[in-house]
């Protein structure tokens, strides 16, 4: 299963990341204290203390105390429809920014409309834009019959404005499809700053920087949550932006798909979902993947 997800994401991986580990406790709590308490959780083997916790309640009240986080994933309501659950949540961004580790960052899902509507909030929270990914789906949504069919969503990475990008954890994503060639380069384009002369050679099938447009199938027809994101996409974000055994905070957990990605990647996970029924379903979903199968994946 893990190899299939990685192949879908086009990522390189180290096989021993997937060796069998101890059962990870999954909890669903209505308070700010995870259950079971940290001192009663299972101590895993290769990755140290790996804990999976799901809280039920308002992320603004529960999540700050569970940090600091090496990575925060946020899929807040976009506020683009009249559906009852699609209402923008105010006030969470400053709390998330303050809950990051010095090397931590924040990936936020959204549409261009939602980011334009909340741009001031990111500046007020003193967050700086790092990069964006376009998630291309195999099919899309038709909100208007007189406009292009939207088959993409945006995922934007931010980090604290007080930090340097060089200090933010970032595992460069690559794909194994480079072509053999020799590149001789003396300088960067003027607007990016000068560098020393360099020559490098790439090999057929060697690593190449991953594209900023990433194609993943959505989960329509089998999703637990109406806006559920595919696990391979979340797995990509977790691996490039959270160190091994790091802590991921999922502030709008929904179906718990990010928890599945963290389980596969060997990262600690704390999620929060405000809907009690959805939190229960997310908890049950995470429980089905514990423990991980013994041995190396085929």
CSV table of C-alpha atoms in Angstrom, one decimal:
chain,number,residue,atom,x,y,z
A,1,UNK,CA,0.0,0.0,0.0
A,2,UNK,CA,2.7,2.4,0.9
A,3,UNK,CA,4.6,1.8,-2.3
A,4,UNK,CA,1.5,2.3,-4.3
A,5,UNK,CA,0.9,5.7,-2.7
A,6,UNK,CA,4.5,6.7,-3.3
A,7,UNK,CA,4.3,5.7,-7.0
A,8,UNK,CA,1.1,7.7,-7.4
A,9,UNK,CA,2.9,10.7,-5.9
A,10,UNK,CA,6.0,10.1,-8.0
A,11,UNK,CA,8.3,10.3,-5.0
A,12,UNK,CA,11.6,8.7,-4.2
A,13,UNK,CA,11.7,6.9,-0.9
A,14,UNK,CA,13.9,4.8,1.4
A,15,UNK,CA,12.4,1.3,2.0
A,16,UNK,CA,13.3,1.1,5.7
A,17,UNK,CA,11.0,4.0,6.4
A,18,UNK,CA,8.2,1.5,6.2
A,19,UNK,CA,9.4,-1.2,8.6
A,20,UNK,CA,6.8,-2.5,11.1
A,21,UNK,CA,6.3,-0.2,14.0
A,22,UNK,CA,4.2,-0.5,17.2
A,23,UNK,CA,0.5,0.2,17.3
A,24,UNK,CA,-0.2,4.0,17.4
A,25,UNK,CA,-2.9,5.1,19.9
A,26,UNK,CA,-5.8,6.9,18.3
A,27,UNK,CA,-8.0,9.1,20.5
A,28,UNK,CA,-11.1,11.2,20.1
A,29,UNK,CA,-11.4,13.8,22.8
A,30,UNK,CA,-13.7,16.8,23.4
A,31,UNK,CA,-11.1,18.5,25.7
A,32,UNK,CA,-7.7,20.0,25.0
A,33,UNK,CA,-6.0,16.9,26.6
A,34,UNK,CA,-5.4,14.0,24.3
A,35,UNK,CA,-6.4,10.5,25.5
A,36,UNK,CA,-4.5,8.5,26.4
A,37,UNK,CA,-2.1,10.9,28.0
A,38,UNK,CA,1.4,11.1,26.4
A,39,UNK,CA,3.0,9.2,29.2
A,40,UNK,CA,0.7,6.2,28.5
A,41,UNK,CA,1.2,6.0,24.8
A,42,UNK,CA,3.1,3.3,23.1
A,43,UNK,CA,6.7,4.0,22.5
A,44,UNK,CA,7.5,3.0,18.9
A,45,UNK,CA,10.7,1.6,17.6
A,46,UNK,CA,12.6,3.2,14.7
A,47,UNK,CA,11.0,6.6,14.8
A,48,UNK,CA,10.9,7.1,18.6
A,49,UNK,CA,7.6,8.3,20.1
A,50,UNK,CA,5.0,8.2,17.4
A,51,UNK,CA,1.5,9.3,18.5
A,52,UNK,CA,-1.7,9.8,16.6
A,53,UNK,CA,-4.3,11.9,18.3
A,54,UNK,CA,-7.7,13.1,17.1
A,55,UNK,CA,-9.4,15.9,19.0
A,56,UNK,CA,-13.1,16.9,18.6
A,57,UNK,CA,-13.8,20.6,19.0
A,58,UNK,CA,-12.8,24.0,17.8
A,59,UNK,CA,-9.2,24.0,16.5
A,60,UNK,CA,-8.7,27.6,17.8
A,61,UNK,CA,-9.3,26.3,21.3
A,62,UNK,CA,-7.7,22.9,21.2
A,63,UNK,CA,-4.8,22.9,18.8
A,64,UNK,CA,-2.4,25.7,20.0
A,65,UNK,CA,-1.7,23.8,23.3
A,66,UNK,CA,-0.8,20.6,21.4
A,67,UNK,CA,2.2,22.2,19.6
A,68,UNK,CA,4.7,23.3,18.7
A,69,UNK,CA,4.3,21.8,15.2
A,70,UNK,CA,6.9,21.0,12.6
A,71,UNK,CA,4.2,21.3,10.0
A,72,UNK,CA,0.6,22.5,10.0
A,73,UNK,CA,-1.8,21.3,7.3
A,74,UNK,CA,-4.9,23.4,7.0
A,75,UNK,CA,-7.9,22.7,4.7
A,76,UNK,CA,-10.4,25.4,6.0
A,77,UNK,CA,-13.8,26.0,4.5
A,78,UNK,CA,-13.3,28.1,1.3
A,79,UNK,CA,-16.5,30.1,1.9
A,80,UNK,CA,-17.6,29.8,-1.8
A,81,UNK,CA,-21.0,28.1,-1.5
A,82,UNK,CA,-24.2,28.4,0.6
A,83,UNK,CA,-23.6,25.0,2.3
A,84,UNK,CA,-23.8,25.1,6.0
A,85,UNK,CA,-20.3,23.7,6.5
A,86,UNK,CA,-18.7,26.1,4.0
A,87,UNK,CA,-18.3,29.1,6.2
A,88,UNK,CA,-14.9,30.8,6.6
A,89,UNK,CA,-13.3,30.4,10.0
A,90,UNK,CA,-11.9,33.6,11.5
A,91,UNK,CA,-8.9,33.9,13.9
A,92,UNK,CA,-7.2,30.6,13.4
A,93,UNK,CA,-4.2,31.9,11.3
A,94,UNK,CA,-2.4,33.9,14.1
A,95,UNK,CA,-2.8,30.9,16.4
A,96,UNK,CA,-1.4,28.5,13.9
A,97,UNK,CA,1.6,30.8,13.1
A,98,UNK,CA,2.5,31.0,16.8
A,99,UNK,CA,2.2,27.3,17.2
A,100,UNK,CA,5.0,26.5,14.7
A,101,UNK,CA,8.5,25.4,15.6
A,102,UNK,CA,11.3,27.7,14.5
A,103,UNK,CA,11.8,25.5,11.4
A,104,UNK,CA,8.1,24.9,10.8
A,105,UNK,CA,5.8,25.9,8.0
A,106,UNK,CA,2.1,25.9,7.0
A,107,UNK,CA,0.4,24.4,3.9
A,108,UNK,CA,-3.0,25.8,3.3
A,109,UNK,CA,-5.6,24.5,0.8
A,110,UNK,CA,-7.8,27.0,-1.0
A,111,UNK,CA,-9.0,28.6,-4.1
A,112,UNK,CA,-7.8,31.9,-5.7
A,113,UNK,CA,-11.0,33.5,-4.4
A,114,UNK,CA,-10.5,32.3,-0.9
A,115,UNK,CA,-6.9,33.4,-0.8
A,116,UNK,CA,-7.7,36.8,-2.1
A,117,UNK,CA,-10.4,37.2,0.5
A,118,UNK,CA,-8.1,36.3,3.3
A,119,UNK,CA,-4.8,37.8,2.1
A,120,UNK,CA,-4.8,40.4,4.9
A,121,UNK,CA,-5.1,37.7,7.5
A,122,UNK,CA,-1.9,36.1,6.4
A,123,UNK,CA,-0.1,39.4,6.6
A,124,UNK,CA,-1.5,40.2,10.0
A,125,UNK,CA,-0.4,36.7,11.2
A,126,UNK,CA,3.1,37.7,10.0
A,127,UNK,CA,3.3,34.8,7.5
A,128,UNK,CA,5.4,34.9,4.4
A,129,UNK,CA,4.6,33.1,1.2
A,130,UNK,CA,7.1,30.4,0.2
A,131,UNK,CA,5.6,28.6,-2.8
A,132,UNK,CA,2.4,27.2,-4.2
A,133,UNK,CA,1.3,24.0,-5.8
A,134,UNK,CA,-1.5,23.6,-8.2
A,135,UNK,CA,-3.4,20.3,-7.6
A,136,UNK,CA,-4.8,19.1,-10.9
A,137,UNK,CA,-7.7,16.7,-10.6
A,138,UNK,CA,-9.0,14.2,-13.2
A,139,UNK,CA,-12.4,16.0,-13.0
A,140,UNK,CA,-13.7,19.1,-11.5
A,141,UNK,CA,-16.6,21.2,-10.3
A,142,UNK,CA,-19.0,23.2,-12.4
A,143,UNK,CA,-20.0,26.2,-10.3
A,144,UNK,CA,-21.0,28.3,-13.3
A,145,UNK,CA,-22.1,27.1,-16.8
A,146,UNK,CA,-20.6,30.2,-18.5
A,147,UNK,CA,-16.9,29.8,-17.2
A,148,UNK,CA,-14.1,27.4,-17.5
A,149,UNK,CA,-14.6,24.2,-15.6
A,150,UNK,CA,-12.4,24.3,-12.5
A,151,UNK,CA,-10.2,21.2,-12.3
A,152,UNK,CA,-7.6,22.4,-9.8
A,153,UNK,CA,-7.1,23.7,-6.3
A,154,UNK,CA,-4.3,25.7,-4.8
A,155,UNK,CA,-2.0,24.6,-1.9
A,156,UNK,CA,0.1,27.4,-0.6
A,157,UNK,CA,3.0,27.2,1.8
A,158,UNK,CA,3.7,29.9,4.3
A,159,UNK,CA,6.4,30.3,7.0
A,160,UNK,CA,6.9,32.9,9.8
A,161,UNK,CA,8.1,36.3,8.5
A,162,UNK,CA,10.6,36.4,11.3
A,163,UNK,CA,12.4,33.3,10.0
A,164,UNK,CA,14.7,32.8,7.0
A,165,UNK,CA,13.7,30.3,4.3
A,166,UNK,CA,17.1,28.6,4.7
A,167,UNK,CA,16.1,27.7,8.3
A,168,UNK,CA,12.7,26.2,7.3
A,169,UNK,CA,12.6,22.4,7.0
A,170,UNK,CA,12.3,21.6,3.3
A,171,UNK,CA,13.1,18.2,1.7
A,172,UNK,CA,13.4,19.0,-2.0
A,173,UNK,CA,10.9,16.9,-4.0
A,174,UNK,CA,12.2,15.2,-7.1
A,175,UNK,CA,11.0,12.8,-9.7
A,176,UNK,CA,13.1,10.1,-11.4
A,177,UNK,CA,12.6,11.3,-15.0
A,178,UNK,CA,15.6,13.5,-15.8
A,179,UNK,CA,17.2,13.2,-19.3
A,180,UNK,CA,20.9,12.7,-19.8
A,181,UNK,CA,22.6,16.0,-20.5
A,182,UNK,CA,25.4,18.3,-19.5
A,183,UNK,CA,24.5,21.9,-18.4
A,184,UNK,CA,27.0,24.7,-18.2
A,185,UNK,CA,25.8,27.7,-16.4
A,186,UNK,CA,27.7,30.9,-15.4
A,187,UNK,CA,25.0,32.9,-13.8
A,188,UNK,CA,21.4,33.0,-12.8
A,189,UNK,CA,18.9,35.4,-14.4
A,190,UNK,CA,19.7,38.9,-13.2
A,191,UNK,CA,16.5,39.1,-11.1
A,192,UNK,CA,17.5,36.1,-9.0
A,193,UNK,CA,21.0,37.1,-8.0
A,194,UNK,CA,24.4,36.0,-9.3
A,195,UNK,CA,26.0,32.6,-8.6
A,196,UNK,CA,29.4,31.2,-9.4
A,197,UNK,CA,30.0,29.3,-12.7
A,198,UNK,CA,29.0,25.7,-12.5
A,199,UNK,CA,28.7,22.6,-14.6
A,200,UNK,CA,26.6,19.6,-13.8
A,201,UNK,CA,25.5,16.4,-15.6
A,202,UNK,CA,22.2,14.7,-15.3
A,203,UNK,CA,21.5,11.1,-16.1
A,204,UNK,CA,18.6,9.4,-17.8
A,205,UNK,CA,16.2,8.4,-15.0
A,206,UNK,CA,18.0,10.6,-12.5
A,207,UNK,CA,16.4,13.1,-10.1
A,208,UNK,CA,14.6,16.2,-11.4
A,209,UNK,CA,12.8,18.9,-9.4
A,210,UNK,CA,9.2,18.0,-9.1
A,211,UNK,CA,6.8,20.2,-11.0
A,212,UNK,CA,4.6,22.8,-9.2
A,213,UNK,CA,1.5,21.3,-11.0
A,214,UNK,CA,0.8,18.0,-9.3
A,215,UNK,CA,-1.9,15.6,-10.7
A,216,UNK,CA,-3.7,13.4,-8.2
A,217,UNK,CA,-7.1,11.7,-8.6
A,218,UNK,CA,-9.6,13.1,-6.2
A,219,UNK,CA,-11.7,10.7,-4.1
A,220,UNK,CA,-15.2,11.5,-5.4
A,221,UNK,CA,-17.4,8.5,-5.0
A,222,UNK,CA,-15.5,7.0,-2.0
A,223,UNK,CA,-14.9,10.1,0.1
A,224,UNK,CA,-15.9,10.3,3.8
A,225,UNK,CA,-15.9,14.1,3.8
A,226,UNK,CA,-17.3,16.3,1.0
A,227,UNK,CA,-13.9,18.0,0.5
A,228,UNK,CA,-11.6,15.1,1.3
A,229,UNK,CA,-8.1,15.3,-0.1
A,230,UNK,CA,-6.3,12.3,-1.6
A,231,UNK,CA,-3.8,10.6,0.7
A,232,UNK,CA,-0.9,10.6,-1.9
A,233,UNK,CA,-1.1,14.4,-2.2
A,234,UNK,CA,-1.0,14.8,1.6
A,235,UNK,CA,1.8,12.3,1.8
A,236,UNK,CA,3.8,14.5,-0.6
A,237,UNK,CA,3.3,17.6,1.6
A,238,UNK,CA,4.2,15.7,4.8
A,239,UNK,CA,7.4,14.2,3.4
A,240,UNK,CA,8.8,17.4,2.0
A,241,UNK,CA,7.9,19.7,4.9
A,242,UNK,CA,8.0,17.7,8.1
A,243,UNK,CA,11.2,16.0,9.4
A,244,UNK,CA,11.1,12.3,10.2
A,245,UNK,CA,9.4,11.7,13.5
A,246,UNK,CA,8.2,15.4,13.4
A,247,UNK,CA,4.8,16.6,14.6
A,248,UNK,CA,2.0,17.4,12.1
A,249,UNK,CA,-1.0,19.5,13.2
A,250,UNK,CA,-4.1,19.0,11.1
A,251,UNK,CA,-6.3,21.9,12.1
A,252,UNK,CA,-9.3,21.0,10.0
A,253,UNK,CA,-9.1,17.2,10.0
A,254,UNK,CA,-12.3,16.2,8.2
A,255,UNK,CA,-12.0,12.5,7.4
A,256,UNK,CA,-8.5,12.1,8.9
A,257,UNK,CA,-6.8,11.6,5.5
A,258,UNK,CA,-3.8,13.6,6.7
A,259,UNK,CA,-3.5,11.2,9.6
A,260,UNK,CA,-3.3,8.3,7.2
A,261,UNK,CA,-0.5,10.1,5.3
A,262,UNK,CA,1.4,10.7,8.5
A,263,UNK,CA,1.0,7.1,9.5
A,264,UNK,CA,2.6,6.0,6.2
A,265,UNK,CA,5.4,8.6,6.5
A,266,UNK,CA,6.2,7.9,10.1
A,267,UNK,CA,5.3,11.4,11.4
A,268,UNK,CA,3.4,12.2,14.6
A,269,UNK,CA,-0.1,13.5,14.1
A,270,UNK,CA,-2.6,15.6,16.0
A,271,UNK,CA,-5.8,16.4,14.2
A,272,UNK,CA,-8.9,18.4,15.2
A,273,UNK,CA,-12.4,18.1,13.8
A,274,UNK,CA,-15.3,20.2,15.0
A,275,UNK,CA,-18.1,17.9,13.8
A,276,UNK,CA,-18.5,15.1,16.3
A,277,UNK,CA,-19.9,12.6,13.8
A,278,UNK,CA,-17.0,13.3,11.3
A,279,UNK,CA,-14.5,13.1,14.1
A,280,UNK,CA,-15.8,9.7,15.0
A,281,UNK,CA,-15.6,8.6,11.4
A,282,UNK,CA,-12.0,9.9,11.1
A,283,UNK,CA,-11.1,8.1,14.3
A,284,UNK,CA,-12.5,4.9,13.0
A,285,UNK,CA,-10.6,5.4,9.8
A,286,UNK,CA,-7.3,5.8,11.5
A,287,UNK,CA,-8.0,2.8,13.7
A,288,UNK,CA,-8.3,0.6,10.6
A,289,UNK,CA,-4.7,1.2,9.6
A,290,UNK,CA,-3.2,0.2,12.9
A,291,UNK,CA,-1.0,-1.7,13.3
A,292,UNK,CA,1.0,-1.4,10.1
A,293,UNK,CA,1.6,-4.8,8.3
A,294,UNK,CA,4.8,-6.6,9.3
A,295,UNK,CA,7.9,-6.5,7.0
A,296,UNK,CA,8.9,-4.6,3.9
A,297,UNK,CA,6.3,-3.6,1.4
A,298,UNK,CA,6.3,-5.5,-1.9
